[in-house]
XYZ file of C-alpha atoms in Angstrom:
390
model
C 1.828 -78.857 -25.780
C 3.804 -75.320 -24.855
C 1.992 -72.157 -25.337
C 2.549 -70.573 -29.416
C 0.524 -67.762 -30.042
C 2.007 -67.919 -33.469
C -0.206 -68.589 -36.822
C 0.177 -71.582 -38.890
C 2.144 -69.420 -41.705
C 4.461 -67.512 -38.529
C 5.403 -71.032 -37.373
C 6.037 -72.175 -41.174
C 8.911 -68.887 -41.033
C 9.738 -69.585 -37.449
C 10.817 -72.957 -38.178
C 12.649 -71.944 -41.411
C 14.762 -69.577 -39.340
C 15.528 -72.234 -36.696
C 16.362 -74.507 -39.373
C 19.170 -72.231 -41.018
C 20.245 -71.495 -37.656
C 20.933 -74.356 -36.827
C 22.446 -76.039 -39.889
C 24.169 -72.776 -41.808
C 24.909 -70.384 -38.894
C 25.497 -72.431 -36.135
C 28.822 -74.146 -37.897
C 29.776 -70.601 -38.332
C 29.372 -68.369 -34.794
C 33.103 -69.650 -33.537
C 35.037 -68.864 -36.763
C 33.056 -65.350 -36.924
C 34.172 -64.906 -33.271
C 37.461 -65.389 -33.695
C 38.118 -63.391 -36.804
C 36.342 -60.337 -35.325
C 35.228 -60.063 -39.261
C 31.673 -59.220 -40.410
C 29.831 -61.912 -41.950
C 28.971 -61.125 -45.190
C 28.252 -64.897 -46.168
C 25.498 -64.551 -43.279
C 24.002 -61.676 -45.183
C 23.776 -63.332 -48.027
C 21.898 -66.077 -46.257
C 19.293 -63.756 -45.103
C 19.214 -61.858 -48.232
C 18.483 -65.420 -50.405
C 15.590 -65.973 -47.694
C 13.955 -62.702 -47.314
C 14.495 -62.616 -43.484
C 15.085 -59.030 -43.992
C 11.854 -58.314 -45.223
C 10.826 -59.716 -41.660
C 10.569 -55.870 -40.673
C 8.797 -54.435 -43.098
C 5.082 -54.100 -44.940
C 4.359 -55.654 -48.030
C 3.619 -52.247 -49.787
C 8.130 -52.385 -49.265
C 8.993 -55.515 -50.550
C 8.871 -56.962 -46.796
C 7.010 -59.876 -45.569
C 4.285 -57.731 -43.215
C 4.353 -60.911 -40.776
C 4.906 -58.536 -37.674
C 7.131 -57.752 -34.913
C 6.251 -60.495 -33.079
C 7.629 -63.087 -35.503
C 10.419 -60.600 -36.126
C 11.371 -60.786 -32.879
C 11.065 -64.838 -32.885
C 13.755 -64.628 -35.665
C 16.146 -62.460 -33.791
C 15.876 -64.973 -31.391
C 16.430 -68.279 -33.164
C 19.380 -66.658 -34.782
C 20.843 -65.580 -31.288
C 20.442 -68.804 -29.757
C 23.679 -69.790 -32.092
C 25.081 -66.763 -33.116
C 24.378 -63.464 -31.032
C 26.503 -61.436 -33.773
C 24.159 -62.921 -36.429
C 21.565 -62.306 -34.437
C 22.322 -58.663 -34.213
C 22.739 -57.917 -37.959
C 18.677 -58.316 -38.252
C 17.818 -56.387 -34.908
C 20.321 -53.725 -36.553
C 18.242 -53.495 -39.291
C 15.346 -52.561 -37.917
C 16.797 -49.994 -35.520
C 18.347 -48.484 -38.344
C 15.304 -48.466 -40.464
C 12.543 -47.186 -37.888
C 13.635 -43.530 -37.971
C 12.512 -43.733 -41.858
C 8.900 -46.206 -41.345
C 8.082 -43.522 -38.551
C 8.788 -40.131 -39.386
C 9.871 -40.528 -42.895
C 8.139 -38.628 -46.175
C 6.527 -40.951 -48.775
C 9.279 -39.942 -51.296
C 12.172 -40.844 -48.550
C 10.197 -44.526 -47.484
C 9.890 -45.308 -51.618
C 13.136 -44.458 -52.464
C 15.017 -46.543 -49.186
C 12.801 -48.992 -47.472
C 12.696 -51.504 -50.244
C 16.384 -51.754 -50.131
C 16.260 -52.575 -46.834
C 13.635 -54.673 -47.176
C 15.174 -56.810 -49.796
C 18.778 -56.736 -47.796
C 20.697 -54.589 -50.696
C 21.082 -51.911 -47.986
C 22.213 -52.649 -44.224
C 21.274 -49.453 -42.075
C 23.300 -48.233 -38.820
C 21.708 -46.011 -36.026
C 23.866 -43.334 -34.754
C 22.415 -41.278 -31.557
C 25.223 -41.772 -29.253
C 28.619 -39.657 -28.639
C 31.476 -40.007 -26.807
C 30.323 -37.246 -23.913
C 26.377 -38.271 -24.738
C 25.438 -41.653 -24.029
C 22.543 -42.028 -21.940
C 22.036 -38.150 -21.632
C 21.168 -37.088 -25.576
C 20.518 -33.134 -25.102
C 23.742 -33.697 -24.152
C 25.491 -34.275 -28.108
C 27.601 -32.097 -29.551
C 27.286 -32.481 -33.147
C 25.460 -29.975 -34.739
C 23.556 -29.337 -38.429
C 23.431 -25.923 -39.797
C 21.093 -25.069 -42.757
C 22.907 -23.924 -45.840
C 19.941 -23.015 -48.516
C 19.518 -26.450 -49.679
C 21.433 -28.434 -47.640
C 22.320 -29.612 -43.904
C 26.460 -28.871 -42.673
C 26.927 -31.552 -40.400
C 30.227 -31.057 -37.948
C 30.719 -33.682 -34.788
C 31.083 -37.240 -34.235
C 29.264 -40.209 -33.003
C 30.924 -43.175 -31.350
C 29.558 -46.757 -30.911
C 27.845 -47.410 -33.334
C 26.828 -50.906 -34.864
C 27.307 -51.402 -38.337
C 29.934 -48.742 -38.871
C 31.538 -49.208 -42.258
C 28.862 -52.142 -43.653
C 26.264 -49.603 -43.533
C 24.924 -47.816 -46.326
C 22.450 -45.679 -44.817
C 22.630 -43.863 -41.438
C 20.397 -42.441 -39.338
C 21.901 -39.529 -37.814
C 21.124 -37.103 -35.082
C 22.190 -33.584 -34.189
C 21.255 -30.269 -32.757
C 20.265 -27.293 -35.418
C 19.600 -25.712 -32.400
C 22.161 -26.224 -29.524
C 20.776 -23.870 -27.261
C 17.149 -25.966 -27.330
C 18.305 -28.625 -25.673
C 16.308 -31.773 -26.511
C 13.895 -29.666 -28.810
C 16.792 -28.276 -30.670
C 17.514 -32.256 -31.918
C 17.071 -32.861 -35.761
C 17.288 -36.273 -37.380
C 18.600 -37.017 -40.589
C 19.521 -40.325 -42.896
C 22.910 -40.046 -44.319
C 24.604 -42.090 -46.872
C 28.137 -43.601 -46.865
C 29.424 -41.540 -49.541
C 28.577 -38.274 -48.583
C 31.789 -36.511 -49.004
C 33.716 -35.216 -45.754
C 31.668 -38.048 -43.601
C 34.239 -41.234 -42.457
C 34.257 -43.832 -40.265
C 37.480 -43.040 -38.209
C 38.076 -46.211 -36.310
C 36.119 -49.512 -35.770
C 36.498 -50.771 -32.160
C 38.228 -54.324 -30.780
C 35.098 -55.696 -28.047
C 34.616 -58.026 -25.466
C 32.077 -60.074 -27.421
C 30.023 -59.684 -30.887
C 33.325 -59.746 -31.867
C 31.729 -60.003 -35.662
C 29.755 -56.950 -35.714
C 31.462 -53.905 -36.564
C 31.441 -51.036 -34.014
C 32.780 -47.183 -34.980
C 33.526 -44.270 -34.687
C 31.626 -41.290 -37.261
C 32.759 -38.188 -38.258
C 31.500 -35.097 -39.880
C 33.302 -32.205 -41.079
C 31.466 -29.629 -42.718
C 29.253 -32.966 -44.274
C 26.681 -31.544 -46.766
C 23.138 -33.238 -46.428
C 20.370 -32.231 -49.071
C 17.136 -30.829 -46.959
C 15.374 -33.393 -48.287
C 17.184 -36.266 -46.065
C 15.808 -34.462 -42.820
C 13.288 -36.837 -41.028
C 10.103 -35.160 -40.101
C 10.665 -31.420 -39.032
C 13.700 -29.609 -37.611
C 13.538 -30.215 -33.519
C 11.767 -33.341 -34.311
C 14.920 -35.548 -33.420
C 14.579 -36.244 -29.582
C 11.209 -37.023 -30.066
C 11.798 -39.842 -32.970
C 14.549 -41.249 -31.157
C 12.656 -41.998 -28.111
C 10.350 -43.588 -30.803
C 12.795 -45.647 -32.325
C 13.949 -46.826 -29.281
C 10.427 -48.086 -27.753
C 10.279 -50.461 -30.838
C 14.137 -51.130 -31.051
C 14.690 -52.394 -27.547
C 12.857 -55.459 -27.728
C 15.244 -56.117 -30.468
C 18.078 -56.321 -28.183
C 15.825 -58.508 -25.818
C 15.182 -61.382 -28.176
C 19.249 -61.350 -29.023
C 19.785 -61.410 -25.127
C 16.811 -64.390 -24.681
C 18.285 -66.293 -27.595
C 21.611 -66.390 -25.992
C 20.215 -67.184 -22.688
C 18.352 -70.199 -24.204
C 21.088 -71.095 -26.213
C 23.423 -71.738 -23.229
C 20.638 -72.860 -21.484
C 19.850 -75.838 -23.957
C 23.858 -76.356 -24.222
C 24.339 -76.789 -20.829
C 21.697 -79.019 -20.674
C 23.051 -81.658 -22.936
C 26.262 -81.099 -21.439
C 24.801 -82.366 -17.770
C 23.147 -84.958 -19.592
C 26.404 -86.866 -21.137
C 29.089 -85.589 -18.069
C 29.268 -88.074 -15.265
C 30.457 -87.354 -11.916
C 30.191 -90.076 -8.974
C 28.263 -92.749 -11.434
C 25.438 -90.685 -13.003
C 24.951 -87.709 -15.157
C 25.933 -84.518 -13.714
C 21.724 -83.609 -14.364
C 20.681 -85.846 -11.626
C 22.719 -83.776 -8.635
C 20.277 -81.799 -7.078
C 22.651 -78.388 -7.278
C 22.998 -78.671 -10.907
C 19.393 -79.545 -11.491
C 18.219 -76.689 -9.368
C 20.219 -74.426 -11.341
C 19.087 -76.133 -15.182
C 15.662 -75.262 -13.845
C 16.023 -71.914 -12.781
C 17.736 -71.453 -16.116
C 14.566 -72.529 -17.873
C 12.193 -71.067 -15.667
C 14.315 -67.525 -16.103
C 13.918 -67.911 -20.176
C 10.577 -69.025 -20.409
C 9.433 -65.116 -17.785
C 11.444 -63.475 -20.009
C 10.027 -64.814 -23.351
C 6.563 -64.275 -21.981
C 7.242 -60.665 -21.691
C 9.634 -60.135 -24.667
C 6.277 -61.702 -26.727
C 4.250 -59.638 -24.716
C 5.965 -56.486 -26.357
C 5.800 -57.687 -29.763
C 2.034 -58.069 -29.625
C 1.566 -54.638 -28.002
C 3.346 -53.616 -31.137
C 1.460 -55.261 -33.727
C -1.734 -54.508 -32.075
C -0.371 -50.584 -31.641
C -1.259 -51.283 -27.938
C -1.109 -48.286 -25.207
C 1.497 -48.669 -22.693
C 4.473 -49.949 -24.914
C 7.148 -47.895 -23.008
C 7.081 -49.630 -20.150
C 6.852 -53.000 -21.137
C 9.785 -52.418 -24.324
C 11.884 -51.136 -21.045
C 10.830 -54.156 -18.990
C 11.535 -56.693 -21.800
C 14.574 -55.358 -22.597
C 15.875 -55.247 -19.030
C 14.480 -58.924 -17.910
C 15.937 -60.223 -21.329
C 19.140 -58.801 -21.252
C 19.654 -59.470 -17.301
C 18.833 -63.252 -17.929
C 21.091 -63.201 -20.571
C 24.039 -62.211 -18.143
C 22.906 -64.787 -15.417
C 22.113 -67.792 -17.308
C 25.497 -67.747 -19.707
C 27.294 -67.289 -16.404
C 25.180 -70.524 -14.940
C 25.982 -71.892 -17.973
C 29.999 -71.528 -17.540
C 29.670 -72.989 -13.905
C 27.868 -76.013 -15.107
C 30.687 -77.010 -17.611
C 33.131 -76.240 -14.825
C 36.681 -75.558 -16.906
C 35.188 -76.896 -20.169
C 33.018 -73.469 -19.806
C 35.634 -71.500 -19.921
C 37.752 -72.771 -22.697
C 37.024 -71.250 -26.220
C 36.556 -74.715 -27.548
C 32.964 -74.302 -25.300
C 30.190 -72.454 -26.751
C 29.006 -70.821 -23.567
C 32.515 -69.103 -23.220
C 31.616 -67.008 -26.246
C 27.493 -66.752 -25.046
C 28.681 -65.232 -21.878
C 30.903 -62.572 -23.855
C 28.436 -61.766 -26.023
C 25.728 -61.545 -23.175
C 27.063 -58.715 -21.575
C 26.318 -55.551 -23.935
C 22.743 -56.728 -24.074
C 22.740 -55.030 -20.859
C 24.242 -51.643 -22.353
C 23.104 -50.789 -25.617
C 19.844 -49.233 -26.566
C 20.282 -47.836 -22.993
C 21.697 -49.582 -20.133
C 19.523 -51.452 -18.212
C 20.019 -48.671 -15.488
C 18.207 -46.435 -17.749
C 15.548 -48.892 -18.259
C 14.893 -48.898 -14.687
C 14.386 -45.306 -14.536
C 12.175 -45.185 -17.784
C 10.572 -48.124 -15.903
C 9.426 -46.341 -12.864
C 8.558 -43.272 -14.502
C 5.850 -44.854 -16.521
C 4.732 -46.242 -13.225
C 4.412 -43.193 -11.640
C 2.339 -41.738 -14.628
C 0.078 -44.890 -14.586
C -0.087 -44.325 -10.634
C -1.008 -40.268 -11.060
C -3.893 -41.198 -13.670
C -5.067 -43.959 -11.163
C -5.470 -41.141 -8.276
C -6.910 -38.712 -10.271
C -9.465 -41.451 -11.474
C -10.511 -42.195 -7.815
C -10.649 -38.484 -6.411
């Protein structure tokens, strides 16, 4: 029997998600990709079965089942449809600011609606000139009595135009670098806040990705998360906890591609036998499965660490995102190769999976940034070790 860290209750929920993914979401995946339309029917499916509640505690109407199970749910859905898996991952990303830094009043106002799926969430940090370098952001928030006046723009924002709540970062002190960044919750009907455009993309075609603009948009002081200047710390804490969600998406894509390539290789024959029995194909399948299993170990470790509030999360979170997403790109490319000419055709899902896999190496911090984060944390650990041995 394979190793399974889940309780009986958790396995029951995982199996429900797996069944919904295979029976209800998989038949929609190709149409979602082809239409480039946000799949509201999938959102409604999640609402009906309480799946958004996986990311929230019972006190706010959630299931309280923990981060590991939430990651597994993203993985299971992403095996068949990366866009649908991303809907779950971004609900967590866009809600984490409230969970980590929100006041009791803010949590009571928003978290139950997010847990039920009545509200969808979005996270707005990136700008056209400040992706990996958040200190270079140019959006500003100026205090004016009981309001903050927001000006600027955000780019590549997932769930743009469909979110009911945006976690937005802007500089309250433009000269203070990271220390001048603050965080706000912004509702979409805020005057002078607009979604300027939606982006056509290589993959995750059913997910909206857009540009947000703020032109003297007024947000109540009560919508400030934490204190002025806390924004950068909040953003980094969010990313520590959200990156494994993208790792789960990447792992799901990789495992889905591996499973499909295996079934194809069992039925496709050349030279009088299934291609799965040819050594080169068999070796490639073995490598694909091994990479998936190794990625799963890192991902589940990150989930367990979050559930146990264990130290060292920053490094393991970055490692899980890095390895799972690199695995997604490598494995889907191999799956296309195994299918040969058929793999390049849109009739077969591995073509879509390869396109979807690429973004997992880019968003939530590029994999180059993940390597810098991991190395930085290693140096901190090494310094602590040296100090202990002197």
